[in-house]
Short mmCIF file of C-alpha atoms and ligand atoms in Angstrom, two decimals:
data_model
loop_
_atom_site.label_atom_id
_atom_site.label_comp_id
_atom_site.label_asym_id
_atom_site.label_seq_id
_atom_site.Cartn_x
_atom_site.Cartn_y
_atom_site.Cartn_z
CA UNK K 611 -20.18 18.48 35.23
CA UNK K 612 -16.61 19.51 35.36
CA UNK K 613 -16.56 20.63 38.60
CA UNK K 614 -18.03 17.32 40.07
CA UNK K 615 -15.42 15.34 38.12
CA UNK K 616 -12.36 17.61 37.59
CA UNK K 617 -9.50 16.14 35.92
CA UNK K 618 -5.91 16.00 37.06
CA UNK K 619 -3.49 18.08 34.99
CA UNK K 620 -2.32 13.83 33.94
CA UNK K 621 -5.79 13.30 32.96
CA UNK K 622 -6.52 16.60 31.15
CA UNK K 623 -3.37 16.27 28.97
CA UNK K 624 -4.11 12.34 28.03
CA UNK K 625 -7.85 13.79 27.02
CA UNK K 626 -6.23 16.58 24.72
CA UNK K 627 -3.81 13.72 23.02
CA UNK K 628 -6.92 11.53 22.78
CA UNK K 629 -8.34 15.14 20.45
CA UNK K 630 -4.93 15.46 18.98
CA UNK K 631 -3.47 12.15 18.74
CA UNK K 632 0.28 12.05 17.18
CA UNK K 633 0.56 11.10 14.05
CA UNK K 634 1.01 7.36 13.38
CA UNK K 635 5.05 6.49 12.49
CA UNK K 636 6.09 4.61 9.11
CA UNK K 637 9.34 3.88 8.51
CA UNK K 638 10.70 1.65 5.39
CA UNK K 639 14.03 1.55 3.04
CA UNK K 640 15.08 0.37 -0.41
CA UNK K 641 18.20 -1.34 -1.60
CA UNK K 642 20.62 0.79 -4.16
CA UNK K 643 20.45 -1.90 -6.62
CA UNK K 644 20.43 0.20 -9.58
CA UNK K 645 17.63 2.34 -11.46
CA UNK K 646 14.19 0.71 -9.66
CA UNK K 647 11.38 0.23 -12.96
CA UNK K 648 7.97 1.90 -13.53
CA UNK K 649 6.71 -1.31 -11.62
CA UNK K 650 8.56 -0.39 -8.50
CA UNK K 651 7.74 3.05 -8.80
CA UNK K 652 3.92 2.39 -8.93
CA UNK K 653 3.70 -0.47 -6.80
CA UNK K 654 5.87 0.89 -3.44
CA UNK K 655 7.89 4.23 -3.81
CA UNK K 656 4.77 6.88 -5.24
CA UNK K 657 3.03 5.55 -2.46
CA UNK K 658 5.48 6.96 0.28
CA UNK K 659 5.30 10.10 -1.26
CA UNK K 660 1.43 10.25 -0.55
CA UNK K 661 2.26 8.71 3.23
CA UNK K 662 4.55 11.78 4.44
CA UNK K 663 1.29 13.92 5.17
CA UNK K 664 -0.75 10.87 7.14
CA UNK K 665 2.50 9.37 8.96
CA UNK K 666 5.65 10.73 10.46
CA UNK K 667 7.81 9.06 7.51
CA UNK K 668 11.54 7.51 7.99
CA UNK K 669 12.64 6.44 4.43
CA UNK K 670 16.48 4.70 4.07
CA UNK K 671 18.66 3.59 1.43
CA UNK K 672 19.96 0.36 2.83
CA UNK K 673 22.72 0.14 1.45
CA UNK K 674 24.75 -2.29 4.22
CA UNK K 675 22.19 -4.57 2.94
CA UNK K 676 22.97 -4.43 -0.49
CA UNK K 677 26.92 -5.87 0.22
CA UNK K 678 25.35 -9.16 1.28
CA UNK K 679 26.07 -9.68 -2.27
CA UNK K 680 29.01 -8.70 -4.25
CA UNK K 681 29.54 -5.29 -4.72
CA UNK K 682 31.76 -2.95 -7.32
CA UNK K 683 33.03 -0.17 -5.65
CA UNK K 684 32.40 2.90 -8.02
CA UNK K 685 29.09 1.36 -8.83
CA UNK K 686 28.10 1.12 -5.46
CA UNK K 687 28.72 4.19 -5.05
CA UNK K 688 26.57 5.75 -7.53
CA UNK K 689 23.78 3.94 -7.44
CA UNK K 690 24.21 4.91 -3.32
CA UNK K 691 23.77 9.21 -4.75
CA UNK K 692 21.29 7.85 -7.56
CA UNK K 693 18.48 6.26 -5.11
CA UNK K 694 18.83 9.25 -2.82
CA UNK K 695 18.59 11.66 -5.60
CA UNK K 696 15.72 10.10 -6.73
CA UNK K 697 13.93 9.68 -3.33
CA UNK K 698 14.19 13.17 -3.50
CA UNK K 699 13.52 13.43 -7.33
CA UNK K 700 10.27 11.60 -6.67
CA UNK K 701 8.98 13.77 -3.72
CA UNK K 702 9.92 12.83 -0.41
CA UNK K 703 10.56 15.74 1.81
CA UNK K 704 13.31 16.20 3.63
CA UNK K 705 11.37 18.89 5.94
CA UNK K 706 8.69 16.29 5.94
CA UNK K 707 9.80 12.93 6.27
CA UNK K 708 13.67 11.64 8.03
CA UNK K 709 15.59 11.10 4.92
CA UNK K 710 18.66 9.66 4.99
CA UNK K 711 21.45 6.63 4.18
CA UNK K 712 21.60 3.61 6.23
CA UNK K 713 25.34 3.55 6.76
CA UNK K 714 25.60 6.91 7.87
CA UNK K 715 23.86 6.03 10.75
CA UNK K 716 26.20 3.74 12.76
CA UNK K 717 23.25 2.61 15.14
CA UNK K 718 22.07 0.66 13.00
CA UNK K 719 25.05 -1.44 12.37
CA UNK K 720 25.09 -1.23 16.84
CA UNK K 721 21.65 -2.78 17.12
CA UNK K 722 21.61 -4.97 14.28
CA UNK K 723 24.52 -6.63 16.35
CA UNK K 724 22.26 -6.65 19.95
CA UNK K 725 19.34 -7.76 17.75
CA UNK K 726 21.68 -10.75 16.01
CA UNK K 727 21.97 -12.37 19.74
CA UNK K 728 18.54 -12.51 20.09
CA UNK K 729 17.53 -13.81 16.42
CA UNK K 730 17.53 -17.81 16.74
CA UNK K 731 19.53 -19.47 13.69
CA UNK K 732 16.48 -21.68 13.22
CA UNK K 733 14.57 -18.27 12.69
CA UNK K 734 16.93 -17.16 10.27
CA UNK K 735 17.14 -20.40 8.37
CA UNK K 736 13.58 -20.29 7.42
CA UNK K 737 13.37 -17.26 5.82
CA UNK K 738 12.73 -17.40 1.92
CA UNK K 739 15.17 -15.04 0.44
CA UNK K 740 17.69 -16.13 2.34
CA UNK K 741 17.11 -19.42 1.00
CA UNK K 742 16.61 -17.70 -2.82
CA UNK K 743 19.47 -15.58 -2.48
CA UNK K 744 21.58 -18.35 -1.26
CA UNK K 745 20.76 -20.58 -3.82
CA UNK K 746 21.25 -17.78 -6.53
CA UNK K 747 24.65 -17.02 -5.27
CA UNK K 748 26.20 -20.41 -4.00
CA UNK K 749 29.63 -19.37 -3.99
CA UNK K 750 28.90 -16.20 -1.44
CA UNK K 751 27.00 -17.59 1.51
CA UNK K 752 28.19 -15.30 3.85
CA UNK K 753 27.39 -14.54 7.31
CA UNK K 754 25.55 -10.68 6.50
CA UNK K 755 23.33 -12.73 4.01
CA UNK K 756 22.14 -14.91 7.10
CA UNK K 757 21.80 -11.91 8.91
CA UNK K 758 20.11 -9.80 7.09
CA UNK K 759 16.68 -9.55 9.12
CA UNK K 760 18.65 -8.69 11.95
CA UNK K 761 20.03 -5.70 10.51
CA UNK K 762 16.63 -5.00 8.60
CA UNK K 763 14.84 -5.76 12.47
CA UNK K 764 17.32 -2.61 13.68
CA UNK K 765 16.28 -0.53 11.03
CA UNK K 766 12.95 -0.88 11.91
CA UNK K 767 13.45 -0.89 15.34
CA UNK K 768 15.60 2.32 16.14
CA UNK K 769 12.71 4.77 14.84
CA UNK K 770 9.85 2.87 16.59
CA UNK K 771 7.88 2.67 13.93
CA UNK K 772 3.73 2.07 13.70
CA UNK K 773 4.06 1.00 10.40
CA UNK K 774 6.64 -0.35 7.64
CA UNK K 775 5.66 0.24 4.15
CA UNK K 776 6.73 -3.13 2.41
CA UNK K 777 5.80 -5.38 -0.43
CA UNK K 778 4.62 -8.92 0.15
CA UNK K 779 8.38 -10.24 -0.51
CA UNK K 780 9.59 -8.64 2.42
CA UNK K 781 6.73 -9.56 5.26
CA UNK K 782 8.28 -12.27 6.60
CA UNK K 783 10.78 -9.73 7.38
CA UNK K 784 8.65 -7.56 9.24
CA UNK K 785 7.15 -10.38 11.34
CA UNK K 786 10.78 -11.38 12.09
CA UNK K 787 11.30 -8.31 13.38
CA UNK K 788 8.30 -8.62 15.46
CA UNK K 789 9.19 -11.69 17.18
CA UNK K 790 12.45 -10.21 17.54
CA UNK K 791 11.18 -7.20 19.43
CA UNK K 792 8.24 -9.04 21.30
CA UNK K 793 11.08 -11.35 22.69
CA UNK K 794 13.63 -8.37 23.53
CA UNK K 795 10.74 -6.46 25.29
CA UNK K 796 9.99 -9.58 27.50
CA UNK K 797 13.35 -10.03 28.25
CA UNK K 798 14.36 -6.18 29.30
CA UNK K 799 11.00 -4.06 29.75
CA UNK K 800 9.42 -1.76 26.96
CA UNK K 801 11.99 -0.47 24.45
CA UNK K 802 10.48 -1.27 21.27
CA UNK K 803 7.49 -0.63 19.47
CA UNK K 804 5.97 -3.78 17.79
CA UNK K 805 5.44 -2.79 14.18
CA UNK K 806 3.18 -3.86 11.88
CA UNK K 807 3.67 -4.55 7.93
CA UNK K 808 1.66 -2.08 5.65
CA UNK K 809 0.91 -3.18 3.20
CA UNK K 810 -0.16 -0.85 0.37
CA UNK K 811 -3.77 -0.91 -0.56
CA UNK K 812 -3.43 1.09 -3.85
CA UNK K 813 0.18 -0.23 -4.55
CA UNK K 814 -0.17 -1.41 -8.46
CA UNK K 815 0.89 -4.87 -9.56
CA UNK K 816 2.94 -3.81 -12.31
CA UNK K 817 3.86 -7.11 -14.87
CA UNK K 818 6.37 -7.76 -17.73
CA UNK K 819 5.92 -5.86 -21.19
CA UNK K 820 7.01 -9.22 -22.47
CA UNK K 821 5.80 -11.51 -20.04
CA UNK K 822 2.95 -10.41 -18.48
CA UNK K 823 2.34 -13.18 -15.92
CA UNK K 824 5.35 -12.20 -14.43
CA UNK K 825 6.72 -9.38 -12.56
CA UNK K 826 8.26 -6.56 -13.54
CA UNK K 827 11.86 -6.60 -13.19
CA UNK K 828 15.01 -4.73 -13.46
CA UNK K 829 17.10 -7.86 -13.63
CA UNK K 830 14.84 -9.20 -16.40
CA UNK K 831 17.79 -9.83 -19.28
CA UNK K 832 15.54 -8.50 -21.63
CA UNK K 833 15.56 -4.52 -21.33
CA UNK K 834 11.89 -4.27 -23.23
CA UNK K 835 10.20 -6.40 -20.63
CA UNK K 836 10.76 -3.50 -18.54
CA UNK K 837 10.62 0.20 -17.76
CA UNK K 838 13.41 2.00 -15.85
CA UNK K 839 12.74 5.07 -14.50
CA UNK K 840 15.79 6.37 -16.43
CA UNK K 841 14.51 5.43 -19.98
CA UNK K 842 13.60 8.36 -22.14
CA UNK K 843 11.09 8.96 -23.87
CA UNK K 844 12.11 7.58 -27.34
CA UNK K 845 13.41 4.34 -25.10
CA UNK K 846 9.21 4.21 -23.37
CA UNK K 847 7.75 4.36 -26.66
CA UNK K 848 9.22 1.89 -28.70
CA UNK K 849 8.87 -0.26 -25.20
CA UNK K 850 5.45 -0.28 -25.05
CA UNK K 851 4.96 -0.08 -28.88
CA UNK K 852 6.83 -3.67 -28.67
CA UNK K 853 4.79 -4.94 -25.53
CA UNK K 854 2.86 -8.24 -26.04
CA UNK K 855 -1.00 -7.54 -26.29
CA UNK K 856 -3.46 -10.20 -28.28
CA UNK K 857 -4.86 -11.31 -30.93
CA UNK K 858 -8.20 -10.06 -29.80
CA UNK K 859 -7.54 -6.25 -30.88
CA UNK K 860 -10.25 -5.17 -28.47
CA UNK K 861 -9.23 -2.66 -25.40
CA UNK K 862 -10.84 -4.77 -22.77
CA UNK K 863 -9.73 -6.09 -19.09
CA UNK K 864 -10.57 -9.52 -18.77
CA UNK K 865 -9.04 -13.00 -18.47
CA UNK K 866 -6.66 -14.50 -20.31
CA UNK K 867 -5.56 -10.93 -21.75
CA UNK K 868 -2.50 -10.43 -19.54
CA UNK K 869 -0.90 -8.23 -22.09
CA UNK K 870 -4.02 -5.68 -22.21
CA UNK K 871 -4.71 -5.90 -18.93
CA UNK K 872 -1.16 -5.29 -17.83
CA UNK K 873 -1.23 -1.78 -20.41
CA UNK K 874 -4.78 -1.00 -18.82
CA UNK K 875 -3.39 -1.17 -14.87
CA UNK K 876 -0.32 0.86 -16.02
CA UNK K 877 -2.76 3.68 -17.92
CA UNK K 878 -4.90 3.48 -14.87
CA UNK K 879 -2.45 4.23 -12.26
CA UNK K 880 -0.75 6.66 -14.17
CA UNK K 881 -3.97 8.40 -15.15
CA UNK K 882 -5.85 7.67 -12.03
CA UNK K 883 -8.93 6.30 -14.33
CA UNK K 884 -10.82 3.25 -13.92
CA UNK K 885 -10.64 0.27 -15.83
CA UNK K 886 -14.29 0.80 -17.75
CA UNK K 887 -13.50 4.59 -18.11
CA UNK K 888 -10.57 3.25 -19.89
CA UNK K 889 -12.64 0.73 -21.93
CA UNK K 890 -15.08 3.56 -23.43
CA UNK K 891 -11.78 5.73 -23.98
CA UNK K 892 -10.18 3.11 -26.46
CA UNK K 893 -13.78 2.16 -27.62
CA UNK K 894 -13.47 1.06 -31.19
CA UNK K 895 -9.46 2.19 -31.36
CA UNK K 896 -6.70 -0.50 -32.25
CA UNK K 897 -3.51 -1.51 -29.83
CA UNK K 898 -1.52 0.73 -31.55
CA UNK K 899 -3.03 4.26 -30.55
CA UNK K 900 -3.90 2.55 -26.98
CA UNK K 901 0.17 1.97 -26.84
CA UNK K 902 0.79 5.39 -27.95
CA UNK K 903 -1.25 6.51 -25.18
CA UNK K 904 -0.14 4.48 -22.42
CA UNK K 905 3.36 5.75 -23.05
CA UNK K 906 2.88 9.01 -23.55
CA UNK K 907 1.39 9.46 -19.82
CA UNK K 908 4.05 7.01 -18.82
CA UNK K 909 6.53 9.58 -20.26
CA UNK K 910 4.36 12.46 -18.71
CA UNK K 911 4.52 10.91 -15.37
CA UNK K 912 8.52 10.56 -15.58
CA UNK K 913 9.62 13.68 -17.14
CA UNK K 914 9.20 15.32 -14.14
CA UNK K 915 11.17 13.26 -12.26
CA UNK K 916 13.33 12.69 -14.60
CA UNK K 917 14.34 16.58 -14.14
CA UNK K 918 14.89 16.56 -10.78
CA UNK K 919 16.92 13.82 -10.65
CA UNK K 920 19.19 15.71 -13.22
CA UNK K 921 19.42 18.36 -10.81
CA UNK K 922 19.92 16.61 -7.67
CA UNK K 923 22.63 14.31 -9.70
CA UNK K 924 24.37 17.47 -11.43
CA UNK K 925 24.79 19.47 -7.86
CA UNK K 926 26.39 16.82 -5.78
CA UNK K 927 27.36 19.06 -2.50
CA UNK K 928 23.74 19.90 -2.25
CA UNK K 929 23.03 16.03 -2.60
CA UNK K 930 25.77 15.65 0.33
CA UNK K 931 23.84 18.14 2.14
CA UNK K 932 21.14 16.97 2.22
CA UNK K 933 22.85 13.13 3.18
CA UNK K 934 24.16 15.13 5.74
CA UNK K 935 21.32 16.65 7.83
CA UNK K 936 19.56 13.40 7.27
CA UNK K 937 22.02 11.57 9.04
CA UNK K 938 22.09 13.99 11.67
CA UNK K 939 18.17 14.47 12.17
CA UNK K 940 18.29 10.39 12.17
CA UNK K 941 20.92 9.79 14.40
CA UNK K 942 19.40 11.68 16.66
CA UNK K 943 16.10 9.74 17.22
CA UNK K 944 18.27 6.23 16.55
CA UNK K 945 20.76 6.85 19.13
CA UNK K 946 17.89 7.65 22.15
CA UNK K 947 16.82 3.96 21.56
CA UNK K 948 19.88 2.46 21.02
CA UNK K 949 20.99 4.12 24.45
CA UNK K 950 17.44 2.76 25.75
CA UNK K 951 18.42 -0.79 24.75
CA UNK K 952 21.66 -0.86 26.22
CA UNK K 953 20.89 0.52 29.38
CA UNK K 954 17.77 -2.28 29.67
CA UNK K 955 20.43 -5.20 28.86
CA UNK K 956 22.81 -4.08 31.46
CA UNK K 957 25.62 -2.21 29.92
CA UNK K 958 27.65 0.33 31.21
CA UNK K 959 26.89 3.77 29.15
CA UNK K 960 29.61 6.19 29.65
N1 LIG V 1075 14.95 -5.71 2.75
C1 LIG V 1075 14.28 -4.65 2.03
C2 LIG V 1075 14.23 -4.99 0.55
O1 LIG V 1075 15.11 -5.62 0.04
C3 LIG V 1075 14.97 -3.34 2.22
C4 LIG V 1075 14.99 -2.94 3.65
C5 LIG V 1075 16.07 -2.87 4.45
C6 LIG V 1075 13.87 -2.53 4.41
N2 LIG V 1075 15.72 -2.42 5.67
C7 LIG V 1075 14.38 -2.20 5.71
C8 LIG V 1075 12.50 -2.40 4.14
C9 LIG V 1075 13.54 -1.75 6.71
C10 LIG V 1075 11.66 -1.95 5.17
C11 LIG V 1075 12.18 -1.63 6.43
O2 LIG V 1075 13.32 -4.55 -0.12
#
């Protein structure tokens, strides 16, 4: 009975976030390397867009990350507007979800600094793309490139985050940046949330049109192993027209058909049917009208897209805008725990 047990006004507002409970945090970025492919699209970046109703969404381009390697200038630059316009293109909500550019957002460059004197070089030495990218480009080992998952730790860090959204290559990352924080909030007191990697459940493993055991990628020198999210729909047709299949001329998923099975998960997570619904579709058919279909709802899926990134591309003060309030509505959660860390370590804030 209530009045044998009443609650304090403490109590009674814990109980009512217990029935209410805020929604969980995700936060996660992407490097402006140039047009991301239909693998990256299916596999990470659709995915956010479905996140922004469950989670309180932060989504970044990092693009201080991308000058740990060479950069040209006016390429930099658009491929900076192009991944925010199509962030937007694809869906993310600027109402919904903090959307915004990494360097316009100077606490992030602040903490990555803080964060760098309490990352051990041993740490950093052991991480693997460090050691790929290093090897890759020998002649620029620079200090950012070691640093990296200090800056990508203050990223994280500044929007306390529940969750980060990442693919497998970047978990050692994300437990970097838990150590990192873990150590910081034994140091100094509670200032960070410890985040955990998400890792997507219905993220799709999308391979090479031309070698299907491996990934697809937008470095792959050969432009038909891959799909960017630019290509029209001429350019998607004859790509998948020219994608390896088998010998087997049999719609199936099974082993050894990496080709098939590749088209199949590509139909399927465009079309959002299953692998045997797709079997009795194709029942009987050849490769060549299973192609024809797999790009067409390829192209289907784009065109929208496609659109809206023409739009957001073609008006650039509303793109600006839009960088604009971003940075704004980001800097404002960044800087209260930047301020918070400061203030733990000892320095003066004026
Ligand atoms: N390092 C990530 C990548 O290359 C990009 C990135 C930068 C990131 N900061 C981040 C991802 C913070 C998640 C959270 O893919």
């Amino acid at each position: 009975m209530s009045t044998q047990n009443p609650m304090t006004p403490a109590e009674t507002a814990e109980n009512q976030e217990h029935t209410a409970p805020r929604k969980k945090r995700a936060l996660s970025c992407i490097q402006p390397s140039g047009i991301p492919t239909l693998g990256n699209y299916l596999g990470a970046m659709r995915n956010w867009v479905g996140m922004q109703d469950e989670f309180d969404c932060a989504f970044a381009v990092a693009d201080l990350h991308a000058i740990t390697v060479r950069q040209e200038p006016a390429k930099f630059r658009r491929q900076i507007n192009e991944m925010f316009a199509l962030l937007l293109a694809i869906g993310l909500d600027p109402e919904k979800s903090l959307l915004f550019v990494q360097s316009h957002v100077p606490a992030h460059a602040e903490l990555a600094w803080l964060l760098a004197c309490h990352t051990q070089f041993g740490e950093l030495s052991r991480m693997t793309q460090f050691k790929d990218k290093a090897a890759k480009h020998a002649d620029n080992i620079n200090l950012g490139l070691f640093a990296y998952p200090a800056l990508m730790a203050a990223d994280i860090l500044l929007y306390q985050p529940d969750y980060v959204p990442v693919g497998a290559d970047q978990k050692q990352h994300c437990e970097l940046t838990r150590d990192i924080a873990i150590r910081f909030n034994n140091l100094y007191g509670n200032v960070f949330t410890i985040p955990e990697p998400y890792i997507m459940k219905n993220g799709a493993r999308i391979r090479s049109l031309q070698e299907p055991t491996r990934k697809m990628s937008k470095s792959d020198e050969n432009a038909n192993a891959y799909i960017s999210l630019k290509d029209d729909p001429d350019t998607i047709l004859r790509k998948f027209k020219r994608a390896v299949t088998d010998s087997d001329a049999c719609v199936r998923y099974a082993e050894g058909k990496d080709g098939v099975n590749n088209l199949m998960e590509i139909y399927s997570a465009v079309t959002g049917r299953t692998l045997p619904e797709i079997e009795r579709e194709f029942e009987g058919k050849g490769y060549g009208d299973f192609k024809a279909a797999v790009a067409e709802a390829v192209i289907e899926e784009l065109r929208p897209i496609q659109q809206r990134f023409d739009e957001y591309m073609k008006d650039k003060a509303q793109l600006e805008a839009l960088m604009k309030q971003g940075a704004e509505r980001a800097y404002a959660v960044a800087r209260r725990t930047l301020s918070k860390a400061m203030k733990k370590m000892g320095f003066v804030l004026v």
